[in-house]
XYZ file of C-alpha atoms in Angstrom:
735
model
C -118.915 50.043 -140.232
C -116.703 47.001 -140.749
C -115.655 46.360 -137.135
C -118.423 47.517 -134.767
C -117.211 45.587 -131.710
C -113.684 46.960 -132.123
C -115.058 50.507 -132.190
C -117.346 49.913 -129.205
C -114.797 48.022 -127.112
C -111.914 50.434 -127.533
C -114.100 53.507 -127.128
C -115.322 52.133 -123.796
C -111.751 51.164 -122.862
C -110.254 54.587 -123.596
C -113.138 56.520 -122.031
C -113.046 54.661 -118.721
C -109.217 54.661 -118.662
C -109.120 58.450 -119.018
C -111.891 59.060 -116.470
C -110.893 56.363 -113.970
C -109.028 58.674 -111.579
C -111.312 61.687 -112.114
C -114.066 62.980 -109.844
C -117.632 61.973 -110.608
C -118.317 65.572 -111.653
C -115.891 65.157 -114.558
C -117.588 61.880 -115.504
C -121.000 63.576 -115.531
C -119.660 66.436 -117.668
C -118.110 63.944 -120.104
C -121.422 62.041 -120.275
C -123.262 65.261 -121.126
C -120.691 66.184 -123.786
C -120.779 62.752 -125.462
C -124.578 62.654 -125.364
C -124.782 66.097 -126.964
C -122.295 65.031 -129.635
C -124.370 61.893 -130.297
C -127.523 63.951 -130.771
C -125.727 66.279 -133.193
C -124.370 63.409 -135.304
C -127.820 61.814 -135.468
C -129.260 65.013 -136.948
C -126.518 65.304 -139.605
C -127.436 62.890 -142.373
C -123.897 62.337 -143.659
C -122.475 61.530 -140.233
C -125.447 59.362 -139.284
C -125.093 57.200 -142.391
C -121.384 56.800 -141.839
C -122.121 55.075 -138.528
C -118.697 55.339 -136.899
C -119.104 58.682 -135.075
C -122.569 57.937 -133.635
C -121.260 54.573 -132.441
C -118.202 56.189 -130.830
C -120.210 58.888 -129.028
C -122.880 56.404 -127.897
C -120.240 53.985 -126.594
C -118.413 56.783 -124.765
C -121.677 57.989 -123.167
C -122.510 54.430 -122.058
C -118.987 54.069 -120.616
C -119.462 57.288 -118.602
C -122.831 56.037 -117.330
C -121.368 52.666 -116.331
C -118.483 54.295 -114.463
C -120.768 56.794 -112.704
C -123.198 54.074 -111.579
C -120.333 51.885 -110.324
C -118.910 54.796 -108.310
C -122.238 55.945 -106.858
C -124.061 52.689 -106.243
C -121.255 50.206 -105.592
C -118.040 51.912 -104.477
C -119.329 54.835 -102.376
C -121.777 52.733 -100.296
C -118.946 50.321 -99.471
C -116.695 53.178 -98.308
C -119.341 54.163 -95.763
C -117.931 51.383 -93.550
C -114.362 52.731 -93.685
C -113.072 53.562 -90.209
C -115.901 51.726 -88.452
C -115.614 48.678 -86.199
C -118.462 46.224 -86.745
C -119.598 42.709 -85.994
C -118.818 40.805 -89.190
C -119.580 37.362 -90.533
C -117.432 36.580 -93.579
C -116.510 33.577 -95.716
C -112.851 33.096 -96.686
C -112.608 32.601 -100.453
C -108.934 31.822 -101.042
C -105.645 30.724 -99.541
C -103.684 33.485 -97.759
C -101.184 35.780 -99.408
C -98.152 36.321 -97.161
C -96.606 39.813 -97.443
C -94.759 42.127 -95.062
C -95.031 39.447 -92.352
C -98.849 39.535 -92.455
C -101.476 37.142 -93.816
C -103.992 38.537 -96.309
C -107.193 36.681 -97.131
C -109.873 37.352 -99.700
C -113.268 37.123 -98.041
C -116.921 37.917 -98.618
C -118.980 39.455 -95.814
C -122.469 38.011 -95.599
C -123.520 39.949 -92.497
C -122.417 43.255 -90.914
C -123.824 44.324 -87.531
C -126.613 41.793 -87.903
C -127.720 43.058 -91.321
C -127.367 41.063 -94.556
C -124.414 42.174 -96.683
C -122.663 41.266 -99.917
C -119.246 42.877 -99.629
C -115.840 41.606 -100.729
C -113.052 42.212 -98.211
C -109.304 41.853 -97.813
C -108.752 40.577 -94.274
C -105.339 41.031 -92.666
C -103.973 39.013 -89.739
C -100.608 39.069 -88.005
C -101.123 35.356 -87.253
C -103.107 33.113 -89.636
C -106.497 31.884 -88.370
C -106.956 28.128 -88.226
C -109.301 28.135 -91.190
C -109.573 26.698 -94.685
C -111.065 28.397 -97.740
C -114.862 28.759 -97.443
C -114.821 28.496 -93.672
C -116.653 31.289 -91.830
C -115.071 33.964 -89.621
C -117.158 35.867 -87.098
C -116.005 38.732 -84.879
C -115.308 42.437 -84.516
C -113.379 43.898 -87.441
C -112.232 47.435 -88.212
C -112.604 48.537 -91.836
C -110.212 50.738 -93.824
C -110.129 51.909 -97.448
C -107.806 49.951 -99.708
C -105.409 51.958 -101.851
C -106.320 55.371 -100.472
C -102.698 56.440 -100.983
C -101.654 54.321 -103.952
C -103.519 54.806 -107.231
C -102.152 51.574 -108.761
C -103.133 49.512 -105.726
C -106.530 51.251 -105.656
C -107.163 50.437 -109.317
C -106.169 46.791 -108.842
C -108.530 46.314 -105.904
C -111.414 48.230 -107.480
C -111.026 46.007 -110.533
C -111.416 42.945 -108.301
C -114.415 44.510 -106.556
C -112.526 44.628 -103.250
C -112.861 48.139 -101.816
C -112.223 47.619 -98.117
C -109.659 45.941 -95.930
C -110.410 44.827 -92.379
C -108.487 43.589 -89.376
C -109.770 41.938 -86.180
C -110.059 44.098 -83.066
C -107.933 42.544 -80.298
C -108.071 39.171 -82.072
C -111.776 39.072 -81.215
C -113.017 36.561 -83.783
C -113.947 32.898 -84.079
C -113.785 30.338 -86.880
C -116.722 28.174 -87.928
C -115.480 25.169 -89.898
C -117.790 24.300 -92.785
C -117.988 20.591 -93.735
C -116.279 19.834 -97.017
C -119.479 18.555 -98.628
C -121.206 21.880 -97.977
C -118.522 24.011 -99.591
C -119.129 25.367 -103.127
C -117.595 24.139 -106.387
C -115.068 26.972 -106.209
C -113.416 25.117 -103.287
C -112.595 22.254 -105.677
C -110.880 24.722 -108.010
C -108.874 26.087 -105.062
C -107.915 22.542 -104.067
C -106.895 21.733 -107.640
C -104.659 24.820 -107.798
C -103.072 23.814 -104.486
C -102.579 20.219 -105.702
C -100.877 21.370 -108.930
C -98.678 23.740 -106.958
C -97.686 21.037 -104.466
C -97.009 18.547 -107.268
C -94.640 20.996 -108.975
C -92.845 21.777 -105.735
C -92.352 18.045 -105.078
C -90.433 17.829 -108.354
C -88.732 21.236 -108.119
C -88.492 22.330 -104.474
C -86.682 25.572 -105.301
C -87.131 28.770 -107.280
C -87.302 26.786 -110.506
C -90.518 25.324 -109.154
C -91.712 28.786 -108.136
C -91.243 29.966 -111.730
C -93.088 26.910 -113.057
C -95.997 27.674 -110.697
C -96.010 31.289 -111.906
C -96.023 30.202 -115.560
C -98.825 27.658 -115.152
C -101.039 29.210 -112.460
C -100.016 32.871 -112.455
C -99.090 32.548 -108.761
C -95.879 34.574 -108.306
C -95.765 34.407 -104.512
C -92.888 31.899 -104.511
C -90.520 34.029 -106.585
C -87.834 35.888 -104.688
C -87.805 39.676 -104.799
C -84.536 39.562 -106.750
C -85.956 37.289 -109.458
C -89.224 39.228 -109.736
C -87.221 42.461 -110.124
C -85.072 40.813 -112.821
C -88.161 39.791 -114.810
C -89.470 43.331 -114.653
C -86.151 44.973 -115.503
C -85.599 42.677 -118.485
C -89.116 43.342 -119.808
C -90.413 39.750 -119.707
C -92.801 39.979 -116.763
C -95.677 39.136 -119.114
C -94.586 35.491 -119.350
C -95.431 34.977 -115.658
C -98.806 36.737 -115.997
C -101.277 34.184 -117.361
C -102.858 35.649 -120.507
C -103.112 35.045 -124.248
C -99.682 33.407 -124.477
C -100.768 30.649 -122.089
C -104.367 30.195 -123.230
C -103.494 30.088 -126.929
C -100.735 27.585 -126.172
C -103.070 25.194 -124.329
C -106.049 25.564 -126.666
C -103.955 25.129 -129.811
C -102.136 22.181 -128.229
C -105.454 20.473 -127.451
C -106.805 21.361 -130.892
C -103.704 20.042 -132.683
C -103.673 16.761 -130.736
C -107.346 16.167 -131.520
C -106.778 16.911 -135.207
C -103.893 14.407 -135.223
C -106.330 11.853 -133.797
C -108.617 12.608 -136.783
C -111.276 14.314 -134.697
C -113.443 16.650 -136.801
C -112.718 20.370 -136.709
C -116.026 21.253 -135.056
C -115.742 18.555 -132.389
C -112.099 19.482 -131.752
C -113.071 23.135 -131.362
C -115.832 22.287 -128.854
C -113.487 20.102 -126.784
C -110.762 22.761 -126.930
C -113.322 25.353 -125.760
C -114.053 23.267 -122.667
C -110.301 23.051 -122.104
C -110.045 26.855 -122.328
C -112.817 27.321 -119.754
C -111.162 24.807 -117.438
C -107.794 26.540 -117.710
C -109.443 29.925 -117.075
C -110.907 28.581 -113.833
C -107.613 27.060 -112.699
C -105.662 30.208 -113.631
C -107.854 32.320 -111.366
C -110.114 34.299 -113.761
C -107.988 37.428 -113.676
C -108.986 40.058 -116.212
C -106.078 39.276 -118.525
C -107.217 35.625 -118.435
C -110.840 36.624 -119.088
C -109.833 38.846 -122.002
C -107.740 36.174 -123.693
C -110.255 33.451 -122.811
C -113.178 35.298 -124.402
C -111.109 35.930 -127.538
C -110.098 32.281 -127.726
C -113.705 31.115 -127.265
C -114.826 33.457 -130.057
C -112.086 32.001 -132.274
C -113.165 28.417 -131.528
C -116.836 29.339 -131.966
C -115.964 30.557 -135.450
C -114.675 27.072 -136.233
C -117.919 25.533 -134.991
C -120.300 27.783 -136.967
C -117.870 28.115 -139.892
C -117.744 31.897 -139.763
C -114.773 34.123 -140.488
C -113.211 35.678 -137.377
C -111.770 39.144 -136.998
C -109.182 39.587 -134.247
C -109.855 43.299 -133.674
C -113.580 42.645 -133.346
C -112.907 39.784 -130.924
C -110.616 41.963 -128.824
C -113.137 44.808 -128.724
C -115.938 42.365 -127.855
C -113.954 40.884 -124.940
C -113.217 44.345 -123.529
C -116.860 45.433 -123.885
C -118.097 42.312 -122.062
C -115.658 42.797 -119.183
C -116.437 46.533 -118.894
C -120.183 45.861 -118.892
C -119.776 43.360 -116.043
C -117.410 45.618 -114.064
C -116.411 49.093 -115.362
C -113.624 49.243 -112.753
C -111.925 46.315 -114.516
C -110.694 48.706 -117.209
C -108.512 50.376 -114.574
C -106.698 47.107 -113.919
C -103.067 47.263 -115.050
C -103.288 43.593 -116.053
C -106.177 44.207 -118.439
C -104.609 47.400 -119.795
C -101.305 45.659 -120.538
C -103.026 42.594 -121.959
C -105.409 44.534 -124.207
C -102.842 47.023 -125.501
C -100.161 44.415 -126.180
C -102.717 42.278 -128.038
C -103.787 45.306 -130.075
C -100.162 45.938 -131.014
C -99.642 42.307 -132.024
C -102.839 42.260 -134.138
C -101.971 45.461 -135.990
C -98.418 44.265 -136.512
C -99.689 40.944 -137.890
C -102.071 42.703 -140.279
C -99.811 45.451 -141.600
C -96.155 44.664 -140.871
C -95.613 40.892 -140.981
C -96.887 40.474 -144.585
C -94.333 43.055 -145.743
C -91.550 41.313 -143.814
C -92.428 38.026 -145.496
C -92.425 39.682 -148.918
C -89.025 41.272 -148.310
C -87.323 38.082 -147.101
C -89.235 35.966 -149.606
C -86.959 37.339 -152.318
C -84.014 35.405 -150.850
C -83.361 32.226 -152.851
C -82.373 30.005 -149.913
C -85.549 28.926 -148.083
C -83.823 27.975 -144.825
C -82.162 31.395 -144.634
C -85.462 33.044 -145.561
C -87.294 31.263 -142.745
C -84.591 32.098 -140.199
C -84.280 35.796 -141.059
C -88.032 36.217 -141.485
C -88.630 34.578 -138.103
C -86.145 36.862 -136.339
C -87.535 39.979 -138.021
C -91.135 38.954 -137.286
C -90.336 38.286 -133.619
C -88.665 41.687 -133.291
C -91.593 43.398 -135.013
C -94.213 41.712 -132.821
C -92.228 42.426 -129.644
C -91.705 46.020 -130.724
C -95.397 46.521 -131.455
C -96.488 45.029 -128.125
C -93.883 47.080 -126.233
C -94.806 50.309 -128.015
C -98.522 49.947 -127.295
C -97.955 49.093 -123.634
C -95.313 51.795 -123.115
C -97.744 54.363 -121.577
C -98.932 51.848 -118.966
C -95.367 50.651 -118.249
C -94.248 54.233 -117.695
C -97.242 54.958 -115.488
C -96.471 51.916 -113.327
C -92.679 51.807 -113.268
C -91.285 54.908 -114.984
C -88.623 52.921 -116.847
C -88.045 51.011 -120.073
C -85.244 48.705 -121.148
C -84.681 48.357 -124.936
C -83.174 44.930 -124.220
C -86.793 43.749 -124.056
C -86.697 43.081 -127.806
C -83.838 40.596 -127.585
C -85.102 39.161 -124.303
C -88.524 38.190 -125.647
C -87.122 36.343 -128.651
C -85.393 33.957 -126.230
C -87.774 34.026 -123.244
C -91.121 33.396 -124.955
C -90.215 30.072 -126.685
C -88.404 28.947 -123.532
C -91.455 29.796 -121.415
C -93.752 27.853 -123.745
C -91.541 24.772 -123.507
C -91.312 25.162 -119.719
C -95.104 25.425 -119.372
C -95.762 22.219 -121.318
C -92.978 20.184 -119.679
C -93.749 21.308 -116.124
C -97.484 20.731 -116.629
C -96.745 17.198 -117.821
C -94.397 16.796 -114.863
C -97.102 17.954 -112.458
C -99.595 15.501 -113.998
C -97.047 12.693 -113.726
C -96.470 13.712 -110.114
C -100.031 12.630 -109.302
C -99.265 9.084 -110.493
C -98.336 6.753 -107.582
C -94.890 5.129 -107.698
C -93.682 7.520 -110.396
C -89.952 7.539 -109.659
C -88.750 9.152 -112.882
C -90.253 12.451 -113.912
C -88.277 13.417 -117.003
C -90.672 16.192 -118.201
C -90.560 17.852 -114.789
C -86.771 17.797 -114.589
C -86.383 19.107 -118.154
C -88.904 21.834 -117.372
C -86.916 22.704 -114.265
C -83.732 23.067 -116.308
C -85.505 25.453 -118.687
C -86.949 27.376 -115.724
C -83.450 27.776 -114.304
C -82.237 29.024 -117.686
C -85.081 31.586 -117.855
C -84.268 32.896 -114.352
C -80.548 33.204 -115.135
C -81.302 34.784 -118.502
C -83.619 37.392 -116.927
C -80.994 38.293 -114.331
C -78.260 38.632 -116.966
C -80.442 40.903 -119.135
C -81.463 42.955 -116.093
C -77.815 43.463 -115.173
C -77.225 45.393 -118.426
C -77.960 48.888 -117.136
C -76.324 50.799 -119.983
C -79.461 51.036 -122.127
C -82.009 51.322 -119.331
C -84.032 54.534 -119.578
C -86.192 55.911 -116.796
C -88.509 58.859 -116.218
C -89.922 60.499 -113.133
C -93.679 60.414 -112.626
C -94.129 63.933 -113.986
C -91.782 63.212 -116.907
C -93.721 60.043 -117.734
C -97.014 61.968 -117.713
C -95.570 64.628 -120.048
C -94.244 61.974 -122.423
C -97.540 60.052 -122.481
C -99.510 63.231 -123.267
C -97.110 64.189 -126.064
C -97.157 60.658 -127.475
C -100.975 60.458 -127.482
C -101.234 63.830 -129.225
C -98.749 62.670 -131.873
C -100.703 59.426 -132.407
C -103.933 61.417 -132.823
C -102.258 63.636 -135.423
C -100.895 60.568 -137.231
C -104.354 58.971 -137.337
C -105.905 62.172 -138.712
C -103.156 62.389 -141.332
C -103.904 58.853 -142.497
C -107.660 59.443 -142.348
C -107.508 62.416 -144.691
C -105.156 60.730 -147.128
C -101.991 62.644 -146.346
C -99.953 59.591 -145.304
C -99.924 55.814 -145.527
C -100.526 53.683 -142.404
C -97.012 52.231 -142.543
C -95.456 55.698 -142.677
C -97.616 56.904 -139.783
C -96.660 53.876 -137.656
C -92.970 54.414 -138.437
C -93.275 58.082 -137.486
C -94.941 57.149 -134.171
C -92.142 54.685 -133.347
C -89.433 57.223 -134.167
C -91.224 59.942 -132.196
C -91.574 57.680 -129.143
C -87.926 56.606 -129.266
C -86.493 60.100 -129.756
C -88.725 61.950 -127.277
C -88.503 59.272 -124.588
C -84.710 59.140 -124.867
C -84.499 62.944 -124.778
C -86.730 63.153 -121.689
C -84.753 60.412 -119.958
C -81.357 61.950 -120.725
C -82.494 65.409 -119.601
C -83.618 63.989 -116.251
C -80.308 62.186 -115.793
C -78.639 65.598 -115.428
C -80.916 66.560 -112.511
C -80.398 65.591 -108.895
C -83.438 64.027 -107.266
C -83.678 63.667 -103.513
C -86.413 61.139 -102.737
C -87.447 61.378 -99.076
C -89.225 58.125 -98.299
C -92.156 57.861 -95.931
C -91.094 55.290 -93.331
C -92.812 56.429 -90.162
C -90.541 57.534 -87.329
C -87.247 57.072 -89.169
C -85.083 58.309 -92.011
C -84.639 56.950 -95.522
C -83.455 59.046 -98.478
C -82.569 58.039 -102.020
C -80.370 60.461 -103.957
C -80.338 59.983 -107.741
C -78.388 61.503 -110.578
C -77.055 60.220 -113.899
C -78.255 56.668 -113.240
C -76.493 56.547 -109.859
C -78.691 55.920 -106.802
C -77.545 56.277 -103.186
C -79.588 54.905 -100.285
C -79.072 56.845 -97.048
C -80.672 55.152 -94.052
C -83.293 52.421 -94.231
C -85.191 52.457 -90.964
C -88.433 53.528 -89.360
C -91.583 52.189 -87.796
C -93.820 51.929 -90.865
C -93.966 48.293 -91.949
C -94.405 49.504 -95.552
C -90.908 51.032 -95.523
C -89.279 48.256 -97.572
C -92.019 48.410 -100.216
C -91.890 52.215 -100.396
C -88.118 52.141 -100.867
C -88.461 49.473 -103.562
C -90.940 51.623 -105.474
C -88.721 54.697 -105.378
C -85.632 52.731 -106.440
C -87.575 51.152 -109.291
C -88.547 54.583 -110.603
C -85.021 55.851 -110.099
C -83.475 53.137 -112.242
C -83.791 49.901 -110.306
C -80.303 49.722 -108.801
C -78.561 50.968 -105.633
C -74.981 52.065 -106.230
C -74.118 52.586 -102.556
C -75.968 52.350 -99.243
C -75.149 54.314 -96.082
C -76.504 52.561 -92.982
C -75.823 54.456 -89.736
C -75.580 51.424 -87.458
C -76.597 47.818 -87.110
C -79.378 48.232 -84.590
C -82.851 46.946 -85.387
C -84.290 50.430 -84.855
C -82.375 52.285 -87.570
C -81.809 49.493 -90.119
C -84.675 47.080 -89.581
C -85.633 47.034 -93.244
C -82.176 46.969 -94.780
C -82.136 43.174 -95.162
C -85.417 43.259 -97.134
C -84.142 46.058 -99.346
C -80.756 44.402 -99.875
C -82.505 41.206 -100.983
C -84.192 43.096 -103.832
C -81.504 45.652 -104.678
C -78.016 44.570 -103.687
C -75.801 47.667 -103.564
C -72.311 47.603 -105.016
C -70.952 49.246 -101.849
C -72.215 49.536 -98.264
C -70.979 52.086 -95.723
C -71.698 50.927 -92.186
C -69.920 50.095 -88.929
C -72.050 47.092 -88.059
C -74.275 44.926 -90.248
C -77.530 43.589 -88.891
C -77.796 39.846 -88.447
C -78.087 38.020 -91.763
C -77.035 40.944 -93.944
C -73.486 39.662 -94.541
C -74.826 36.665 -96.509
C -76.925 38.885 -98.753
C -74.065 41.322 -99.276
C -71.367 38.794 -100.169
C -70.744 40.581 -103.492
C -70.860 44.101 -102.009
C -67.838 46.051 -100.867
C -68.199 46.834 -97.142
C -66.694 50.126 -95.906
C -66.692 51.974 -92.613
C -69.574 54.386 -92.140
C -67.320 57.449 -91.786
C -65.305 56.686 -94.931
C -65.834 59.324 -97.633
C -67.680 58.351 -100.817
C -66.856 60.182 -104.037
C -68.106 59.688 -107.595
C -68.798 61.688 -110.739
C -72.244 62.625 -109.386
C -71.899 62.851 -105.595
C -69.576 63.460 -102.696
C -70.800 61.943 -99.446
C -69.351 62.527 -95.985
C -70.733 60.522 -93.072
C -70.223 61.294 -89.384
C -70.640 59.398 -86.135
C -70.508 61.546 -82.990
C -70.893 59.021 -80.157
C -73.701 57.160 -81.937
C -75.173 60.434 -83.193
C -75.154 59.971 -86.949
C -75.517 62.298 -89.934
C -74.701 62.321 -93.652
C -73.870 65.292 -95.885
C -74.369 64.734 -99.603
C -73.175 67.316 -102.130
C -72.822 68.002 -105.847
C -73.204 70.945 -108.240
C -76.979 70.939 -107.784
C -77.604 70.515 -104.067
C -76.208 70.160 -100.563
C -78.303 68.020 -98.217
C -77.868 67.275 -94.511
C -79.493 64.056 -93.329
C -79.748 63.551 -89.564
C -80.620 60.227 -87.947
C -81.352 61.597 -84.483
C -84.163 64.062 -83.841
C -81.972 65.758 -81.211
C -78.922 66.074 -83.450
C -76.683 68.969 -82.357
C -75.489 71.111 -85.284
C -72.507 72.373 -83.283
C -70.938 68.926 -83.719
C -70.327 69.800 -87.384
C -67.990 72.681 -86.534
C -67.663 75.159 -89.391
C -70.397 73.541 -91.488
C -71.601 76.179 -93.955
C -75.244 75.143 -94.216
C -77.361 73.073 -96.592
C -80.103 73.560 -99.158
C -82.119 70.710 -97.654
C -82.245 69.308 -94.113
C -83.809 65.915 -93.477
C -84.438 64.963 -89.878
C -86.165 62.248 -87.926
C -88.842 63.878 -85.814
C -87.791 67.516 -85.349
C -85.317 70.214 -86.371
C -81.727 69.524 -85.279
C -80.589 71.665 -82.348
C -79.017 74.930 -83.508
C -80.346 74.735 -87.072
C -81.714 78.288 -86.681
C -78.236 79.676 -87.314
C -78.160 78.203 -90.803
C -80.174 79.035 -93.906
C -81.898 76.282 -95.838
C -84.584 76.051 -98.523
C -86.429 72.966 -97.313
C -86.650 70.924 -94.133
C -88.160 67.448 -94.330
C -89.345 66.092 -90.981
C -90.085 62.362 -90.985
C -92.249 61.761 -87.925
C -94.624 59.123 -86.660
C -97.487 61.430 -87.668
C -96.299 61.681 -91.242
C -93.755 63.182 -93.572
C -93.786 66.989 -93.604
C -91.847 69.387 -95.829
C -91.359 72.953 -94.585
C -91.700 75.762 -95.535
C -93.117 74.338 -98.769
C -96.857 73.923 -99.201
C -96.228 70.321 -100.197
C -97.073 68.062 -97.285
C -96.819 64.303 -97.439
C -97.923 61.631 -95.041
C -98.538 57.955 -95.034
C -101.796 58.840 -96.705
C -100.125 60.794 -99.498
C -96.737 59.239 -100.119
C -93.188 60.518 -100.173
C -91.545 63.745 -101.308
C -89.071 64.356 -104.133
C -86.896 67.487 -104.248
C -85.524 68.166 -107.735
C -82.398 70.306 -108.055
C -80.685 71.545 -111.191
C -77.834 74.045 -110.818
C -79.426 75.929 -107.934
C -82.994 75.676 -109.230
C -85.363 73.685 -106.990
C -88.822 72.173 -107.329
C -90.854 69.729 -105.264
C -93.104 66.801 -106.173
C -95.282 64.592 -104.003
C -94.691 60.935 -104.837
C -97.786 58.797 -105.066
C -97.131 55.703 -103.040
C -98.106 54.932 -99.512
C -99.637 52.421 -97.258
C -102.085 50.934 -99.752
C -102.452 47.655 -97.921
């Protein structure tokens, strides 16, 4: 077996990924099946000598055992505290993250109700405590399960080993300041990160500086919602997630400088390895950083011991090490994206790039050969990385923009230049009396270009393809089956690897486009969980209408963002019933991320006019008509409702739980009624298929068996020429 670590690492990766969201019973059954298969292969001489199958089954069985033990002996005991209020002593381990108007701290509980403990927590405060990292908090805290309603948020926190959130009961806590000399070495790393961040912001006190901080430290908290959405929509989010791009840049830069200074290859590799470890610590030791760091250290170790390296083996080894330390890490979207994109790049480098060089090598003019070969190679590498990460992208966002290929050719070199220049600028910022910081200013100019470039690419909506959650799951299953068939075809000599890869690419492109186009002809009515309020997003043919934006759930803005992202990432028109804080409290936050082309309202909330300078403002009762929808809005003495119609559906959306249907006169009835709190008065006289009641106790859909709540997410009603179906949407208050 030529690549044992590749086989082991990816078997563990795939096994845990597939079983991550399953019950422990399924994990136990899988363990039994893999163990039985291992025993069978060991008794068959031909299979045993081959080595690959026994290794695969053994690795899969070990992966099942690791996941089961982590669930039973780590995760489940921690959840025993959920819902309880206890006396807690905890150490803050990081600076706060500010989201939704709250302050979130990473902490480690050392004592719970007087008993020793070792439990990571996510503490939430409405007002920040007067504490520094590694100070101690003591008081009464109530625990809750993180990510109980959001599988992506759950996976991210389980990967970090943080299973519980906690908030202080009646602000009943105290802070014990720990002297600086008694704080651990990790505090110095935190201080160094803060110093680098502050140095960059001194040079670039704007969003250019925020992008530089994201590129160097992976800290994206300073980016505006609009810019972050643009990076995602354009497909270049990976450049602001510290991973192989950043580590390879720094290590190779250090290595090259040392070689120029005539330092020996072994000594240069050892020094570069220390530089890699230092950058890993400063970048925060996320799993994408760990994966790329381990691979880079293996590469440099090969230079020291003069051994040949194999990239697939190194990648598999890094995954196996991370999974052994924490099986939940495999469920991290960051590690999944990092590992799969790296796999795509490696395979592309091994099988595709040599052929590209041979093809363009036939051109007589070397400069033209280098240019065309470089463009083709960049497109091939980007395509391979995008193809391999497509299942995870669809699972997270439900959309894909083919402009990613062109975007990466420009964005990646620009990001590399920005990283180096801004890092030099930050270092120069530490020097006293440094009045001129040319690297910092040049880096800022490149950062501004990257932001503008991302926004311009994101604005091209023509090619953007999106799928619903169920559509994405169907596509992923079909794609994986096709890949398995392609691998078997190659294995048994019926096709060449290049032909199989080409077939997989064509299959993915054709099937994904077909799925996306078929869904564009459906009407989707997304009823968003927002507590005691009403928010609906109607989607069809790439057009998205936002009706209402209020409620009492502080997660409303985030929930709306998630639905819009899945629906295509853009609001065509927004219908806001009035300007009061009660019914449109979250509209400013939503408008900051997704600025609608048109807004229908009689009164904007304070501050909204600045955000909506490019939007056309209309009266609330003015009719809206497009190829996909006709919308009529009514205001009966501050009693608001909206009727939205097309060939698929008629929906009545009421913004007052005591709305009187008689106000609508000869209204003929609706397929769907959405109301805040209760049925509208007089609704009994009309027939309807579904009634969605958005109450403080949760989101309920009647008479369907589908029931949502803030523990389960929102509801999507799908209509296609009189045919209706219902899906529960998996987001919620995963704070």
